[in-house]
C-alpha positions as MATLAB code, in Angstrom:
seq = 'MQRFGTLSFGHYGHLGGGRELSAGDSLLQAIDLAQGMDELGVNGAYFRVHHFARQQASPMPLLAAIAARTQHIEVGTGVIDMRYENPLHLAEEAAAVDLISGGRLALGVSRGSPESVVRGYEAFGYTGSQDPRGADLARKHFDRFLQAVEGKGLAERDPSSPFGGGHGLQRVEPYSPGLRSRIWWGAGNRDSAEWAGRAGVNLMSSTLLTEDRGIPFDELQAQQIQAFREAWREAGHPGEPRTSVSRSIFPITTAEDELYFGGRQGDDGVGMIDGMRSTFGKTYAGTPDKLVEQLQQDAAIREADTLMLTIPSQLGVAFNLRLIEAFATHVAPSLGWEPANR';
ca = [
      11.534   -9.719    6.506;
       8.695  -12.412    6.689;
       6.826  -11.058    3.707;
       6.562   -9.973    0.143;
       4.433   -8.659   -2.437;
       3.979   -6.106   -5.429;
       2.949   -2.463   -5.185;
       2.228   -1.577   -8.887;
       1.013    2.309   -9.998;
      -1.430    0.237  -12.685;
      -0.287    2.610  -15.639;
      -1.170    2.528  -18.587;
      -2.140    4.562  -22.155;
       0.836    5.175  -24.550;
       3.925    2.588  -24.155;
       5.538    3.821  -27.590;
       6.499    2.600  -30.527;
       2.686    2.432  -31.784;
       2.043   -0.043  -28.409;
      -1.286    1.179  -26.545;
      -2.054   -0.731  -23.284;
      -5.303    0.249  -21.701;
      -7.610    0.671  -18.773;
      -9.444   -3.058  -18.893;
      -5.385   -4.611  -20.342;
      -4.586   -3.166  -17.412;
      -7.245   -4.926  -15.088;
      -7.262   -7.636  -16.405;
      -3.309   -8.543  -16.559;
      -3.074   -7.232  -12.887;
      -5.625  -10.032  -12.267;
      -3.726  -13.134  -13.843;
      -0.142  -11.558  -12.893;
      -1.942  -11.727   -8.970;
      -2.978  -15.881  -10.171;
       0.572  -16.248  -10.998;
       2.110  -14.707   -7.782;
      -0.659  -16.639   -5.914;
       0.728  -20.155   -7.086;
       4.173  -19.115   -6.344;
       3.747  -18.647   -2.976;
       4.196  -14.478   -2.762;
       2.064  -12.807    0.219;
       0.640   -9.654   -1.429;
      -0.278   -7.887   -4.315;
      -0.789   -4.535   -3.712;
      -1.803   -1.497   -5.582;
      -1.819    2.296   -5.639;
      -4.383    4.591   -6.261;
      -4.450    7.708   -8.347;
      -7.273   10.203   -9.368;
      -7.164   12.271  -12.843;
      -4.510    9.766  -14.081;
      -5.069    6.952  -15.846;
      -3.417    4.641  -13.159;
      -5.750    3.001  -10.938;
      -8.600    5.011   -9.242;
     -11.009    2.148   -7.893;
      -9.259   -0.471   -6.570;
     -12.707   -2.847   -4.764;
     -13.842   -3.973   -7.906;
     -10.234   -5.407   -8.591;
      -9.138   -6.339   -5.378;
     -12.772   -8.251   -5.262;
     -11.602   -9.420   -8.444;
      -8.260  -10.711   -7.464;
      -9.747  -12.538   -3.934;
     -12.207  -14.195   -6.111;
      -9.515  -15.837   -8.458;
      -6.844  -16.626   -5.202;
      -6.401  -18.419   -2.285;
      -3.777  -17.271   -0.400;
      -2.202  -14.126   -1.263;
      -3.063  -10.983    0.348;
      -5.121   -7.951   -1.912;
      -5.213   -4.393   -0.997;
      -3.835   -0.717   -1.054;
      -0.711    1.169   -0.725;
      -2.733    3.750   -0.670;
      -6.231    5.086   -1.006;
      -6.189    8.659   -0.296;
      -8.904    9.261    2.365;
      -9.588   13.113    0.873;
     -11.673   12.019   -1.832;
     -13.364    9.177   -0.042;
     -17.479    8.926    1.522;
     -15.864    7.263    4.687;
     -18.961    5.223    5.350;
     -19.639    4.317    1.985;
     -15.467    2.651    1.683;
     -15.958    0.676    4.970;
     -18.867   -0.811    3.561;
     -16.997   -2.405    0.378;
     -13.302   -2.976    2.134;
     -16.092   -5.737    4.512;
     -17.344   -6.946    1.786;
     -14.551   -7.465   -0.061;
     -12.794   -8.642    3.066;
     -16.023  -11.218    3.045;
     -15.156  -12.249    0.009;
     -11.413  -12.508    0.427;
     -12.001  -14.632    3.823;
      -9.894  -11.955    6.007;
      -7.060  -11.355    2.768;
      -7.810   -7.732    2.797;
      -5.031   -4.972    3.593;
      -5.819   -1.986    3.043;
      -3.713    0.810    3.477;
      -4.814    4.932    3.278;
      -3.310    7.730    4.196;
      -3.529   11.713    2.821;
      -2.566   10.139   -0.417;
       0.289   11.022   -2.564;
       0.403   15.197   -5.003;
      -1.893   14.885   -7.714;
      -1.413   15.658  -10.801;
      -4.544   18.149  -10.930;
      -5.384   21.087   -7.878;
      -7.663   20.160   -5.274;
      -9.465   16.800   -7.097;
     -10.838   15.989   -3.968;
     -13.028   19.335   -4.640;
     -14.771   18.122   -7.601;
     -15.162   14.785   -5.531;
     -17.863   17.398   -3.077;
     -15.157   17.175   -0.320;
     -15.080   20.848    0.422;
     -14.241   23.088    3.628;
     -10.337   22.167    4.059;
      -8.102   24.768    5.388;
      -5.069   22.998    4.665;
      -3.292   23.684    1.095;
      -2.919   19.647    0.967;
      -6.099   18.266    2.902;
      -4.604   16.569    5.609;
      -7.132   17.581    7.844;
      -9.908   16.204    5.395;
      -8.111   12.805    5.132;
      -7.945   12.830    9.138;
     -11.176   13.204    9.511;
     -12.782   10.818    6.768;
      -9.943    8.155    8.741;
     -11.427    8.704   11.465;
     -15.150    8.294   10.406;
     -14.211    5.332    8.492;
     -12.265    3.842   11.476;
     -15.627    3.869   13.404;
     -17.499    1.930   10.449;
     -14.812   -0.437   10.461;
     -15.307   -1.206   14.100;
     -18.949   -1.682   13.675;
     -19.800    1.162   15.824;
     -23.789    2.619   15.540;
     -24.189    5.949   13.067;
     -27.522    6.638   12.625;
     -30.386    6.450   14.234;
     -32.802    3.762   14.064;
     -36.498    4.475   12.430;
     -38.975    2.806   15.258;
     -41.483    3.068   11.832;
     -39.690    1.501    9.469;
     -41.551   -0.948    7.824;
     -38.025   -2.851    7.410;
     -36.977   -3.673   10.850;
     -37.554   -0.274   12.718;
     -36.012   -0.518   15.856;
     -34.524    2.029   18.596;
     -30.419    3.454   18.929;
     -27.737    3.517   16.866;
     -27.634    1.381   13.306;
     -23.303    0.094   12.577;
     -23.224    0.335    8.334;
     -23.127   -3.329    6.651;
     -21.772   -5.749    5.696;
     -19.297   -6.079    8.693;
     -16.453   -8.206    9.024;
     -15.112   -8.399   12.444;
     -11.513   -8.954   11.443;
     -10.780   -5.809    9.304;
      -9.718   -2.976   11.793;
      -6.872   -5.335   12.399;
      -6.591   -4.695    8.720;
      -5.997   -0.676    8.306;
      -3.004    0.332    7.428;
      -1.665    4.340    7.468;
       0.481    5.660    5.118;
       2.854    7.452    6.398;
       5.250    9.718    5.277;
       7.417   11.056    7.942;
       8.075   10.591   11.429;
       4.621   12.605   12.839;
       2.543   10.845   10.778;
       4.185    7.354   11.565;
       3.871    7.707   15.677;
       0.150    8.746   14.936;
      -0.636    5.488   12.978;
       1.092    4.095   15.880;
      -1.412    6.061   18.421;
      -4.442    5.295   16.193;
      -3.606    1.550   16.668;
      -3.389    0.763   13.169;
      -0.361   -0.801   11.054;
       2.181    1.233    8.828;
       3.486    1.507    5.082;
       6.485    3.856    4.209;
       6.965    3.904    0.940;
      10.343    4.816   -1.469;
       9.452    8.944   -0.293;
       9.896   10.210    3.316;
       9.087   14.005    3.407;
      11.582   14.890    5.532;
      15.454   14.729    5.527;
      17.583   14.322    8.466;
      20.690   13.999    6.879;
      21.205   10.247    6.971;
      20.545    7.899    4.776;
      17.199    6.810    3.110;
      16.797    3.175    4.959;
      17.909    4.287    8.404;
      15.561    6.953    8.306;
      13.046    5.132    7.142;
      13.902    1.756    9.839;
      13.930    5.109   12.803;
      10.433    5.951   11.510;
       9.432    2.608   11.956;
      10.582    2.164   15.889;
       8.926    5.326   16.809;
       5.805    3.839   15.744;
       6.446    0.778   17.283;
       7.307    2.719   20.399;
       4.140    5.425   19.757;
       2.127    1.826   19.624;
       3.533    0.159   22.817;
       2.720    3.860   24.775;
      -0.898    4.131   23.407;
      -1.908    0.485   25.128;
      -2.587   -1.503   21.858;
      -2.057   -5.022   22.189;
      -0.553   -7.716   20.250;
       2.678   -6.699   17.071;
       1.094   -4.038   14.491;
       2.455   -5.150   10.811;
       5.154   -2.527    9.170;
       5.594   -2.271    5.141;
       7.992   -0.903    3.674;
       8.125   -0.615   -0.600;
      11.500   -1.083   -2.815;
      12.297   -0.981   -6.769;
      14.170   -4.158   -6.852;
      15.737   -5.744  -10.120;
      16.603   -8.997  -10.336;
      19.112   -9.386  -13.199;
      18.997  -13.004  -14.752;
      18.842  -12.226  -18.361;
      19.894  -10.589  -21.435;
      16.321   -8.421  -21.554;
      16.744   -8.039  -17.788;
      20.558   -6.268  -17.953;
      18.761   -4.100  -21.239;
      15.573   -2.772  -19.194;
      17.689   -2.172  -15.269;
      21.114   -2.670  -16.170;
      22.816    0.780  -14.615;
      19.996    1.249  -13.050;
      21.436    0.651   -9.758;
      21.626    4.553   -7.800;
      21.919    6.150   -4.802;
      19.338    8.095   -2.540;
      17.921   11.556   -3.519;
      16.683   14.939   -1.843;
      14.273   17.087   -3.488;
      11.516   19.145   -2.565;
       7.802   17.517   -3.899;
       4.661   18.219   -2.211;
       6.380   22.178   -0.791;
       8.132   19.911    1.057;
      11.979   18.906    1.206;
      11.410   14.662    1.154;
      13.700   11.904    0.917;
      14.240    9.339   -2.028;
      14.904    5.428   -1.462;
      17.517    4.163   -4.007;
      16.201    1.528   -7.296;
      18.729   -1.847   -5.807;
      19.449   -3.720   -9.637;
      21.946   -6.662  -10.071;
      22.426   -9.897   -9.760;
      20.726  -12.145   -7.096;
      23.434  -12.428   -4.551;
      24.697   -8.731   -5.266;
      20.683   -7.933   -4.564;
      20.689  -10.258   -1.564;
      24.244   -8.806   -0.064;
      22.693   -5.156   -0.623;
      19.479   -5.915    0.674;
      20.642   -7.584    4.120;
      22.348   -4.046    4.845;
      18.679   -2.289    4.340;
      17.822   -1.047    7.958;
      14.526   -0.410    6.877;
      13.493   -3.899    5.603;
      15.539   -5.618    8.645;
      13.083   -3.638   10.478;
       9.802   -3.905    8.656;
       7.928   -7.429    8.459;
       6.654   -7.228    4.822;
       8.678   -5.999    1.485;
       6.702   -4.669   -1.308;
       8.457   -4.306   -4.632;
       7.183   -1.494   -6.905;
       6.953   -3.514  -10.546;
       6.680   -2.259  -14.501;
       3.362   -3.450  -14.270;
       3.203   -2.014  -18.378;
       5.788   -5.275  -18.830;
       3.636   -7.674  -19.049;
       2.382  -10.531  -17.253;
       4.330  -12.859  -18.091;
       7.691  -10.391  -17.347;
       6.619   -9.509  -14.215;
       5.904  -12.788  -12.961;
       9.747  -14.006  -14.302;
      10.890  -11.306  -12.264;
       8.845  -11.547   -9.242;
      10.001  -15.726   -9.156;
      12.997  -14.557   -9.608;
      12.802  -13.040   -6.150;
      11.365  -15.416   -4.832;
      13.743  -18.293   -6.283;
      17.259  -16.329   -5.615;
      16.506  -12.863   -3.152;
      13.514  -13.652   -0.848;
      14.635  -16.819    1.145;
      18.327  -15.398    2.511;
      16.029  -12.507    3.913;
      14.036  -14.913    6.056;
      10.995  -15.414    3.651;
       8.895  -18.849    3.550;
       5.957  -19.120    0.620;
       2.153  -18.311    1.626;
       0.934  -21.323    0.363;
       3.352  -23.645    1.947;
];
């Protein structure tokens, strides 16, 4: 593990006890937390994207705001649901954020997670999918998005236009030359991981895999990463791709931590989600020395270069920053991490 960051679901709404977290509160707290993380040398702040839900849904304004207020931290998504996206508009926005950040965007995209609505992407105007989960639509949008990010000409120039004219095909603008190397695909199984390797994009793997091979989650995920790298090499792509995994990890260093997370340590789970038999990763919660011992045995954490910590963003900036600092101080160095601002 060379890097670590946080993966936030950005939940807002009723918190219980008469407390309410508004959408505005959630966004502003995310910016404040990212600033604190940047000062600690944490490598990345990544955000889940869900539509028709009280979570982050339109991440580009948030990523641009964080990029403008920080110096080192990578800003990104884990992941954008390509079923909902106009691929050329997304390419324009991604390039703008990448330029604002000085090349610190890590844009994770994929088919997306199970939804709270039925085929919500059709309400956004994207119809015609022949797949019950819209995977064909996501891949089609992704292919077009990748062409735009690569700077390929996509629209015929008008030679009679008073605004430049000319002949041939015009790319979308702005264009960020290094962005192509910072695109990630969120893979839920071995097949999609191998596809990402052949496509030449980085790999994000979550705490949920839509397959069950009868082995522990971390070993299943490590095999997925290995298959991805092999597919990358066989496709002839240069260099080494990046890989990330996410985990729920809570260092317990105070009585308050024990109140929230004591007893949360569990085992892997297997169940049905989105019509597929799936494997769920366990939660790690314990004292820092115990976490070091457990995480050093996690096969996927050893295999990946980046670890994303899922954080309880509803608990506020101060609480989350203390959790992250405890991980950075007492756990991460033993896994091979060094601060990004060093």
